PDB file of N, CA and C in Angstrom:
ATOM      1  N   UNK A 283       0.798  -1.212  -0.016  1.00  0.00           N
ATOM      2  CA  UNK A 283       0.001  -0.012  -0.018  1.00  0.00           C
ATOM      3  C   UNK A 283       0.876   1.252  -0.031  1.00  0.00           C
ATOM      4  N   UNK A 284       1.965   1.271   0.788  1.00  0.00           N
ATOM      5  CA  UNK A 284       2.774   2.479   0.824  1.00  0.00           C
ATOM      6  C   UNK A 284       3.528   2.700  -0.520  1.00  0.00           C
ATOM      7  N   UNK A 285       3.830   1.615  -1.252  1.00  0.00           N
ATOM      8  CA  UNK A 285       4.462   1.633  -2.556  1.00  0.00           C
ATOM      9  C   UNK A 285       3.562   2.354  -3.526  1.00  0.00           C
ATOM     10  N   UNK A 286       2.261   2.004  -3.565  1.00  0.00           N
ATOM     11  CA  UNK A 286       1.343   2.606  -4.427  1.00  0.00           C
ATOM     12  C   UNK A 286       1.020   4.074  -4.131  1.00  0.00           C
ATOM     13  N   UNK A 287       0.987   4.348  -2.857  1.00  0.00           N
ATOM     14  CA  UNK A 287       0.804   5.741  -2.389  1.00  0.00           C
ATOM     15  C   UNK A 287       2.011   6.602  -2.805  1.00  0.00           C
ATOM     16  N   UNK A 288       3.224   6.075  -2.641  1.00  0.00           N
ATOM     17  CA  UNK A 288       4.474   6.747  -3.072  1.00  0.00           C
ATOM     18  C   UNK A 288       4.477   7.079  -4.521  1.00  0.00           C
ATOM     19  N   UNK A 289       4.110   6.102  -5.383  1.00  0.00           N
ATOM     20  CA  UNK A 289       4.079   6.330  -6.871  1.00  0.00           C
ATOM     21  C   UNK A 289       3.040   7.389  -7.196  1.00  0.00           C
ATOM     22  N   UNK A 290       1.795   7.350  -6.604  1.00  0.00           N
ATOM     23  CA  UNK A 290       0.813   8.360  -6.913  1.00  0.00           C
ATOM     24  C   UNK A 290       1.269   9.748  -6.420  1.00  0.00           C
ATOM     25  N   UNK A 291       1.888   9.837  -5.216  1.00  0.00           N
ATOM     26  CA  UNK A 291       2.351  11.052  -4.758  1.00  0.00           C
ATOM     27  C   UNK A 291       3.502  11.655  -5.659  1.00  0.00           C
ATOM     28  N   UNK A 292       4.410  10.805  -6.049  1.00  0.00           N
ATOM     29  CA  UNK A 292       5.488  11.212  -6.899  1.00  0.00           C
ATOM     30  C   UNK A 292       4.928  11.696  -8.317  1.00  0.00           C
ATOM     31  N   UNK A 293       3.956  11.044  -8.798  1.00  0.00           N
ATOM     32  CA  UNK A 293       3.360  11.461 -10.082  1.00  0.00           C
ATOM     33  C   UNK A 293       2.649  12.778  -9.926  1.00  0.00           C
ATOM     34  N   UNK A 294       2.007  12.961  -8.832  1.00  0.00           N
ATOM     35  CA  UNK A 294       1.247  14.229  -8.635  1.00  0.00           C
ATOM     36  C   UNK A 294       2.220  15.409  -8.429  1.00  0.00           C
ATOM     37  N   UNK A 295       3.273  15.202  -7.706  1.00  0.00           N
ATOM     38  CA  UNK A 295       4.319  16.222  -7.528  1.00  0.00           C
ATOM     39  C   UNK A 295       5.026  16.618  -8.810  1.00  0.00           C
ATOM     40  N   UNK A 296       5.342  15.590  -9.598  1.00  0.00           N
ATOM     41  CA  UNK A 296       6.008  15.825 -10.816  1.00  0.00           C
ATOM     42  C   UNK A 296       5.091  16.512 -11.847  1.00  0.00           C
ATOM     43  N   UNK A 297       3.840  16.041 -11.870  1.00  0.00           N
ATOM     44  CA  UNK A 297       2.914  16.681 -12.823  1.00  0.00           C
ATOM     45  C   UNK A 297       2.707  18.185 -12.457  1.00  0.00           C
ATOM     46  N   UNK A 298       2.457  18.454 -11.202  1.00  0.00           N
ATOM     47  CA  UNK A 298       2.131  19.857 -10.886  1.00  0.00           C
ATOM     48  C   UNK A 298       3.395  20.726 -11.003  1.00  0.00           C
ATOM     49  N   UNK A 299       4.596  20.301 -10.669  1.00  0.00           N
ATOM     50  CA  UNK A 299       5.766  21.093 -10.852  1.00  0.00           C
ATOM     51  C   UNK A 299       6.217  21.280 -12.273  1.00  0.00           C
ATOM     52  N   UNK A 300       6.116  20.238 -13.070  1.00  0.00           N
ATOM     53  CA  UNK A 300       6.395  20.430 -14.480  1.00  0.00           C
ATOM     54  C   UNK A 300       5.426  21.347 -15.222  1.00  0.00           C
ATOM     55  N   UNK A 301       4.140  21.193 -14.879  1.00  0.00           N
ATOM     56  CA  UNK A 301       3.084  22.087 -15.497  1.00  0.00           C
ATOM     57  C   UNK A 301       3.303  23.490 -15.083  1.00  0.00           C
ATOM     58  N   UNK A 302       3.547  23.680 -13.778  1.00  0.00           N
ATOM     59  CA  UNK A 302       3.701  25.070 -13.275  1.00  0.00           C
ATOM     60  C   UNK A 302       5.014  25.801 -13.718  1.00  0.00           C
ATOM     61  N   UNK A 303       6.131  25.108 -13.668  1.00  0.00           N
ATOM     62  CA  UNK A 303       7.335  25.798 -13.977  1.00  0.00           C
ATOM     63  C   UNK A 303       7.765  25.766 -15.396  1.00  0.00           C
ATOM     64  N   UNK A 304       7.256  24.780 -16.142  1.00  0.00           N
ATOM     65  CA  UNK A 304       7.673  24.636 -17.539  1.00  0.00           C
ATOM     66  C   UNK A 304       6.406  24.696 -18.441  1.00  0.00           C
ATOM     67  N   UNK A 305       5.553  25.609 -18.140  1.00  0.00           N
ATOM     68  CA  UNK A 305       4.248  25.640 -18.826  1.00  0.00           C
ATOM     69  C   UNK A 305       4.332  25.592 -20.380  1.00  0.00           C
ATOM     70  N   UNK A 306       5.139  26.481 -20.983  1.00  0.00           N
ATOM     71  CA  UNK A 306       5.177  26.384 -22.485  1.00  0.00           C
ATOM     72  C   UNK A 306       5.688  24.966 -23.045  1.00  0.00           C
ATOM     73  N   UNK A 307       6.588  24.370 -22.265  1.00  0.00           N
ATOM     74  CA  UNK A 307       7.124  23.094 -22.748  1.00  0.00           C
ATOM     75  C   UNK A 307       6.255  21.866 -22.306  1.00  0.00           C
ATOM     76  N   UNK A 308       5.296  22.112 -21.460  1.00  0.00           N
ATOM     77  CA  UNK A 308       4.504  21.005 -20.926  1.00  0.00           C
ATOM     78  C   UNK A 308       3.670  20.253 -21.939  1.00  0.00           C
ATOM     79  N   UNK A 309       3.352  20.886 -23.070  1.00  0.00           N
ATOM     80  CA  UNK A 309       2.608  20.330 -24.134  1.00  0.00           C
ATOM     81  C   UNK A 309       3.590  19.275 -24.912  1.00  0.00           C
ATOM     82  N   UNK A 310       4.869  19.568 -24.898  1.00  0.00           N
ATOM     83  CA  UNK A 310       5.776  18.671 -25.616  1.00  0.00           C
ATOM     84  C   UNK A 310       6.051  17.390 -24.820  1.00  0.00           C
ATOM     85  N   UNK A 311       5.632  17.371 -23.556  1.00  0.00           N
ATOM     86  CA  UNK A 311       5.860  16.198 -22.794  1.00  0.00           C
ATOM     87  C   UNK A 311       4.867  15.006 -23.080  1.00  0.00           C
ATOM     88  N   UNK A 312       3.935  15.260 -23.974  1.00  0.00           N
ATOM     89  CA  UNK A 312       2.941  14.238 -24.339  1.00  0.00           C
ATOM     90  C   UNK A 312       3.257  13.521 -25.649  1.00  0.00           C
ATOM     91  N   UNK A 313       4.509  13.444 -26.007  1.00  0.00           N
ATOM     92  CA  UNK A 313       4.835  12.859 -27.324  1.00  0.00           C
ATOM     93  C   UNK A 313       5.045  11.361 -27.254  1.00  0.00           C
ATOM     94  N   UNK A 314       4.996  10.779 -26.094  1.00  0.00           N
ATOM     95  CA  UNK A 314       5.256   9.380 -25.849  1.00  0.00           C
ATOM     96  C   UNK A 314       4.024   8.491 -26.249  1.00  0.00           C
ATOM     97  N   UNK A 315       4.221   7.183 -26.330  1.00  0.00           N
ATOM     98  CA  UNK A 315       3.122   6.275 -26.601  1.00  0.00           C
ATOM     99  C   UNK A 315       1.988   6.414 -25.623  1.00  0.00           C
ATOM    100  N   UNK A 316       0.831   6.175 -26.237  1.00  0.00           N
ATOM    101  CA  UNK A 316      -0.478   6.229 -25.546  1.00  0.00           C
ATOM    102  C   UNK A 316      -0.675   7.509 -24.634  1.00  0.00           C
ATOM    103  N   UNK A 317      -0.152   8.639 -25.145  1.00  0.00           N
ATOM    104  CA  UNK A 317      -0.359   9.894 -24.514  1.00  0.00           C
ATOM    105  C   UNK A 317       0.200   9.987 -23.060  1.00  0.00           C
ATOM    106  N   UNK A 318       1.215   9.114 -22.836  1.00  0.00           N
ATOM    107  CA  UNK A 318       1.887   9.142 -21.469  1.00  0.00           C
ATOM    108  C   UNK A 318       2.835  10.285 -21.410  1.00  0.00           C
ATOM    109  N   UNK A 319       2.821  11.010 -20.278  1.00  0.00           N
ATOM    110  CA  UNK A 319       3.719  12.175 -20.144  1.00  0.00           C
ATOM    111  C   UNK A 319       4.951  11.715 -19.519  1.00  0.00           C
ATOM    112  N   UNK A 320       5.879  12.668 -19.419  1.00  0.00           N
ATOM    113  CA  UNK A 320       7.261  12.428 -18.773  1.00  0.00           C
ATOM    114  C   UNK A 320       7.070  12.002 -17.336  1.00  0.00           C
ATOM    115  N   UNK A 321       6.161  12.694 -16.632  1.00  0.00           N
ATOM    116  CA  UNK A 321       5.989  12.310 -15.197  1.00  0.00           C
ATOM    117  C   UNK A 321       5.435  10.945 -14.987  1.00  0.00           C
ATOM    118  N   UNK A 322       4.629  10.471 -15.989  1.00  0.00           N
ATOM    119  CA  UNK A 322       4.098   9.105 -15.862  1.00  0.00           C
ATOM    120  C   UNK A 322       5.293   8.115 -16.079  1.00  0.00           C
ATOM    121  N   UNK A 323       6.197   8.422 -16.939  1.00  0.00           N
ATOM    122  CA  UNK A 323       7.303   7.537 -17.230  1.00  0.00           C
ATOM    123  C   UNK A 323       8.302   7.457 -16.040  1.00  0.00           C
ATOM    124  N   UNK A 324       8.466   8.688 -15.500  1.00  0.00           N
ATOM    125  CA  UNK A 324       9.428   8.771 -14.268  1.00  0.00           C
ATOM    126  C   UNK A 324       8.849   8.066 -13.088  1.00  0.00           C
ATOM    127  N   UNK A 325       7.560   8.251 -12.859  1.00  0.00           N
ATOM    128  CA  UNK A 325       6.955   7.554 -11.687  1.00  0.00           C
ATOM    129  C   UNK A 325       6.508   6.171 -12.060  1.00  0.00           C
ATOM    130  N   UNK A 326       6.645   5.739 -13.272  1.00  0.00           N
ATOM    131  CA  UNK A 326       6.312   4.333 -13.716  1.00  0.00           C
ATOM    132  C   UNK A 326       4.824   4.058 -13.392  1.00  0.00           C
ATOM    133  N   UNK A 327       3.990   5.033 -13.853  1.00  0.00           N
ATOM    134  CA  UNK A 327       2.513   4.896 -13.565  1.00  0.00           C
ATOM    135  C   UNK A 327       1.773   4.891 -14.903  1.00  0.00           C
ATOM    136  N   UNK A 328       0.568   4.314 -14.866  1.00  0.00           N
ATOM    137  CA  UNK A 328      -0.288   4.362 -15.999  1.00  0.00           C
ATOM    138  C   UNK A 328      -1.610   4.837 -15.511  1.00  0.00           C
ATOM    139  N   UNK A 329      -2.218   5.737 -16.315  1.00  0.00           N
ATOM    140  CA  UNK A 329      -3.496   6.309 -15.871  1.00  0.00           C
ATOM    141  C   UNK A 329      -4.598   5.534 -16.693  1.00  0.00           C
ATOM    142  N   UNK A 330      -5.540   5.044 -15.952  1.00  0.00           N
ATOM    143  CA  UNK A 330      -6.586   4.182 -16.610  1.00  0.00           C
ATOM    144  C   UNK A 330      -7.889   5.014 -16.587  1.00  0.00           C
ATOM    145  N   UNK A 331      -8.490   5.182 -17.735  1.00  0.00           N
ATOM    146  CA  UNK A 331      -9.757   5.981 -17.771  1.00  0.00           C
ATOM    147  C   UNK A 331     -10.959   4.914 -17.888  1.00  0.00           C
ATOM    148  N   UNK A 332     -11.809   5.049 -16.957  1.00  0.00           N
ATOM    149  CA  UNK A 332     -12.969   4.110 -16.850  1.00  0.00           C
ATOM    150  C   UNK A 332     -14.224   4.751 -17.289  1.00  0.00           C
TER     151      UNK A 332
END
């Protein structure tokens, strides 16, 4: 459970800081497969839309 929480927290922190501080470049971070962003790759997470 702590491992999952750590990954989610890491993803959230990376997403917010990259979007805030690198706003013009944040759209270029979605070039990867399946619209995964850089922070998803770093945190090794996958977002599932239900």
